GROMACS .gro file of C-alpha atoms in nm:
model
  183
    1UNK     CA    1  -1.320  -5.731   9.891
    2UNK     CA    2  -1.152  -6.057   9.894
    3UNK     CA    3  -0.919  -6.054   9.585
    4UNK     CA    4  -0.866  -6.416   9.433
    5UNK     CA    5  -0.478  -6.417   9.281
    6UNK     CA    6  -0.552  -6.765   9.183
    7UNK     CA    7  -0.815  -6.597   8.971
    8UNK     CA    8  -0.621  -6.334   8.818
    9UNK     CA    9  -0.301  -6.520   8.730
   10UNK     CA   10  -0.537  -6.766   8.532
   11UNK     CA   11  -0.663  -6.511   8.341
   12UNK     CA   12  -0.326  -6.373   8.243
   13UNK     CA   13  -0.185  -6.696   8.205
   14UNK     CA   14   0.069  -6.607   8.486
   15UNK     CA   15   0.232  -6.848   8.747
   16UNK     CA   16   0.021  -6.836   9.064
   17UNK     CA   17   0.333  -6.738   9.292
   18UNK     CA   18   0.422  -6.408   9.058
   19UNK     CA   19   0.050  -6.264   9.076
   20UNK     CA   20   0.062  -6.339   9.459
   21UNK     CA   21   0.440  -6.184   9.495
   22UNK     CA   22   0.335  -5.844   9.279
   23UNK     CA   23   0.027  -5.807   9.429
   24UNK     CA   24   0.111  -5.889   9.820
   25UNK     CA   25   0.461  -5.833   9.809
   26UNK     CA   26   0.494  -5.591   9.576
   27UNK     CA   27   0.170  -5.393   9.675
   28UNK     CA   28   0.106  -5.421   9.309
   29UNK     CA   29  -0.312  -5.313   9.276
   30UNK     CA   30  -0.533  -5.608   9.136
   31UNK     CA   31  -0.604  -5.376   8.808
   32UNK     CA   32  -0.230  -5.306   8.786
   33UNK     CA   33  -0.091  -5.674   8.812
   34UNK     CA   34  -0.358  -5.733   8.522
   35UNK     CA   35  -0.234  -5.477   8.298
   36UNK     CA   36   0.151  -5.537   8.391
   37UNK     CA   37   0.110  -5.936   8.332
   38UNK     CA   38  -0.102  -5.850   8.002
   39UNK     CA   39   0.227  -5.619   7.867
   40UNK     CA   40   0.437  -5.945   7.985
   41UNK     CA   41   0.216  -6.185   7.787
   42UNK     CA   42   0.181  -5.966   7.469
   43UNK     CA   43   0.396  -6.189   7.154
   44UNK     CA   44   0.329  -5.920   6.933
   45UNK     CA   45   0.563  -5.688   7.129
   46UNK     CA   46   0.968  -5.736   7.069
   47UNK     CA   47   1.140  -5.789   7.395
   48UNK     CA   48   1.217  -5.393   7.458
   49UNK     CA   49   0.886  -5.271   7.434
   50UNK     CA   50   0.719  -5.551   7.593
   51UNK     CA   51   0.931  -5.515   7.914
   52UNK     CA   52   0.913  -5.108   7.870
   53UNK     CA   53   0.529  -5.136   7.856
   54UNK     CA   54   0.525  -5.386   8.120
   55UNK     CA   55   0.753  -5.129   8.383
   56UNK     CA   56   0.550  -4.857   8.266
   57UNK     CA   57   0.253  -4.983   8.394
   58UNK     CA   58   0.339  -5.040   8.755
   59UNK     CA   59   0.237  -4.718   8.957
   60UNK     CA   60   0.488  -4.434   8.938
   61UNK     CA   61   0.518  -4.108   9.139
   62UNK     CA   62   0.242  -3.848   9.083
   63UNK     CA   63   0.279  -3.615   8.806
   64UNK     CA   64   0.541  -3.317   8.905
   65UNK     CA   65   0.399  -2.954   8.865
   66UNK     CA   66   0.600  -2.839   8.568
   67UNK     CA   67   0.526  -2.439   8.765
   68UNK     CA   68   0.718  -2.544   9.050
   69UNK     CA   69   1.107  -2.437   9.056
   70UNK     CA   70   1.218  -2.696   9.226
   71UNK     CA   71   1.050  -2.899   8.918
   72UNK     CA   72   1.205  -2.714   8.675
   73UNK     CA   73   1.547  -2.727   8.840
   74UNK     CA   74   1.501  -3.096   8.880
   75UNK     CA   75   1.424  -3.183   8.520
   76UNK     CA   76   1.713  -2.992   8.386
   77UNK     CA   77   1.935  -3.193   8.630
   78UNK     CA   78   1.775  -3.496   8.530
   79UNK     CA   79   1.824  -3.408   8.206
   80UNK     CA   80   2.180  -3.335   8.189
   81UNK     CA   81   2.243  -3.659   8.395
   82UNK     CA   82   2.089  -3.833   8.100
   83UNK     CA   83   2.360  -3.665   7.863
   84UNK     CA   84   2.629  -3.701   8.083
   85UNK     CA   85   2.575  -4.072   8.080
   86UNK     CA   86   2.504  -4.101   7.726
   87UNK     CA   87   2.198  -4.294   7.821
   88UNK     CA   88   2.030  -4.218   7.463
   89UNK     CA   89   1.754  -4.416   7.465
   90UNK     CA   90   1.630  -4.247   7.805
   91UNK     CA   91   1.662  -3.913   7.707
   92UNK     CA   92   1.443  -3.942   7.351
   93UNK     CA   93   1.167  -4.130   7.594
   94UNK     CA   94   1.179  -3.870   7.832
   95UNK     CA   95   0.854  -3.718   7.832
   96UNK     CA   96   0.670  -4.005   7.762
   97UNK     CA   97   0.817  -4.212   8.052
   98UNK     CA   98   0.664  -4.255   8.387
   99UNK     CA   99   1.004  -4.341   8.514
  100UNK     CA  100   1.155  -3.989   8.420
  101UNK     CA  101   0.885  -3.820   8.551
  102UNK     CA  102   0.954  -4.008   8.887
  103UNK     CA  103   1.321  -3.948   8.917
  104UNK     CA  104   1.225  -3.571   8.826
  105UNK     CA  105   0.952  -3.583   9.149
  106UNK     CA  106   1.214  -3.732   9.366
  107UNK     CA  107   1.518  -3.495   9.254
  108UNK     CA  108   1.263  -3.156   9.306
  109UNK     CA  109   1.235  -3.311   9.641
  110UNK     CA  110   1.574  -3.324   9.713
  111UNK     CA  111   1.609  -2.973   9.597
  112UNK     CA  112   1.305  -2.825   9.778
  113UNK     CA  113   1.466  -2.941  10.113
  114UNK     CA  114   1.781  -2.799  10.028
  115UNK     CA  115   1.982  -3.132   9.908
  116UNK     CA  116   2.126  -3.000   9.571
  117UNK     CA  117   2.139  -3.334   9.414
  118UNK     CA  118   2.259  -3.214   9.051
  119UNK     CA  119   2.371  -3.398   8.792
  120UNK     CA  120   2.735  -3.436   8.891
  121UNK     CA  121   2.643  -3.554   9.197
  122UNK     CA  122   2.385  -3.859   9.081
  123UNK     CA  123   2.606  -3.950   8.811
  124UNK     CA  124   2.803  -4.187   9.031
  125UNK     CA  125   2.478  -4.346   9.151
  126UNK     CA  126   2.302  -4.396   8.763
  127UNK     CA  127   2.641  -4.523   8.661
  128UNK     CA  128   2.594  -4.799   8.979
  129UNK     CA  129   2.265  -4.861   8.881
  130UNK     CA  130   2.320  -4.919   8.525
  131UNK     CA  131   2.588  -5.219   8.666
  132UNK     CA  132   2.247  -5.354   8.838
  133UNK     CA  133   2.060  -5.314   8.512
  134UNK     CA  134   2.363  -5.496   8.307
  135UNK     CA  135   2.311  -5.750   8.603
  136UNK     CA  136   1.942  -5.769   8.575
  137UNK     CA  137   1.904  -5.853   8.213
  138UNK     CA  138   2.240  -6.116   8.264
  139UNK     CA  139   1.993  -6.282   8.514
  140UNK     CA  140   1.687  -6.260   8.268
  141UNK     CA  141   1.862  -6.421   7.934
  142UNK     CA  142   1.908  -6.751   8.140
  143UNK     CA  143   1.545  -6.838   8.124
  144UNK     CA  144   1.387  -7.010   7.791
  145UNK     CA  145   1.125  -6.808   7.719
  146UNK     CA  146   1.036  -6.449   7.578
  147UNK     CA  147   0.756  -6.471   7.816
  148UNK     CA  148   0.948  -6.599   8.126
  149UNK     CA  149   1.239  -6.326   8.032
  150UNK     CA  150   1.007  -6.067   8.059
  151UNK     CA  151   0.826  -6.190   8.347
  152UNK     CA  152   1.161  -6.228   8.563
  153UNK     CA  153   1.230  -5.866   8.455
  154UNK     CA  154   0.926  -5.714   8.611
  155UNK     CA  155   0.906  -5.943   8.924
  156UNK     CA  156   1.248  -5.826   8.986
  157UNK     CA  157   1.166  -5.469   8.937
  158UNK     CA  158   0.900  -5.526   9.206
  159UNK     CA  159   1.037  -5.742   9.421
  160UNK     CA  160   1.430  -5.740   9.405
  161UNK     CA  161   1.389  -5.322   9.453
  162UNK     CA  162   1.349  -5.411   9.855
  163UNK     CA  163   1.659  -5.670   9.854
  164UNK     CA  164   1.855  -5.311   9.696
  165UNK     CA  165   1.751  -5.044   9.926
  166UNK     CA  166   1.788  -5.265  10.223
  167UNK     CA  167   2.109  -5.376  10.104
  168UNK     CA  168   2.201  -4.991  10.056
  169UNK     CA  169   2.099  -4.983  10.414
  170UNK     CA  170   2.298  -5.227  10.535
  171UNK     CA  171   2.615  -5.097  10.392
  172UNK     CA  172   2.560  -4.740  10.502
  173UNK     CA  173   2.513  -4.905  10.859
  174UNK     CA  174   2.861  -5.085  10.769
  175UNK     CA  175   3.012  -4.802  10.620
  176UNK     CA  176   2.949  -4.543  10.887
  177UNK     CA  177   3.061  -4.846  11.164
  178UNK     CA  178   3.435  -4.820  10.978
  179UNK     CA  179   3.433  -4.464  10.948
  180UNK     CA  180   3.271  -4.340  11.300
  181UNK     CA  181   3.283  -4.653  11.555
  182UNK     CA  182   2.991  -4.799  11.681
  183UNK     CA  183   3.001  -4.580  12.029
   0.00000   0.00000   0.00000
């Protein structure tokens, strides 16, 4: 099926280039960039819950099994990571958000293959990512709009998320070239 982005970012009132980006790019599915760009068009949503709904709705890890251990184990870490950080907000949206649920599925894997990622140990990394976050939303307040704000927001959720794990690469490749050598 040939899928028309031309088509699709009309219909959400969407630039042409940030249907393309999420959808080819981002590997965003047609449905998906339709209900994402819908959350990012919605006035009657304040700023929060307009970008909340609009991250929400890009596809998220499967659903953990709440019987497995390694679940278990991973949620409580995850949860006391939340505390530790005093990230508030996160912890009261918890089990409604996709994103929680993914960081939970990720952590259990850690833990299943014997990585005991806990709480103390991802705190250092959160607190990093928060600085990108802080970053992030510096970045979106220097466009106009509520609606271009919101639509910088997800793109770069999408899209910037390669430019971060390759640059993560990139200084692990540096890192371990000061530490070990390069023979």
């Amino acid at each position: 099926m040939q899928i028309d982005e031309e088509e699709v970012g009309l219909a959400l009132g969407a630039p042409d280039d940030v249907v393309r980006a999420l959808i080819q790019v981002g590997r965003v599915p047609v449905a998906t960039a339709r209900e994402v760009l819908g959350h990012v068009d919605d006035e009657s949503l304040g700023r929060t819950i307009r970008l909340g709904a609009a991250l929400w709705a890009l596809p998220q890890e499967p659903e953990p099994d709440e019987e497995d251990p390694a679940v278990v184990a991973a949620r409580r870490e995850v949860d006391a990571l939340l505390e530790r950080l005093g990230w508030e907000t996160a912890r009261e949206l918890a089990p409604l958000s996709p994103v929680h649920r993914s960081l939970v599925v990720a952590v259990a894997t850690l833990i299943r293959l014997g990585y005991p990622w806990d709480a103390e140990l991802l705190s250092p990394y959160a607190e990093l990512m928060h600085q990108v976050a802080v970053r992030d939303l510096d970045f979106m307040e220097t466009y106009a709009s509520e609606e271009e704000k919101v639509e910088t927001a997800v793109a770069a959720a999408v899209l910037f998320e390669p430019v971060l794990k390759a640059l993560h690469r990139l200084a692990q490749e540096e890192e371990s070239a000061r530490r070990y050598g390069i023979v």
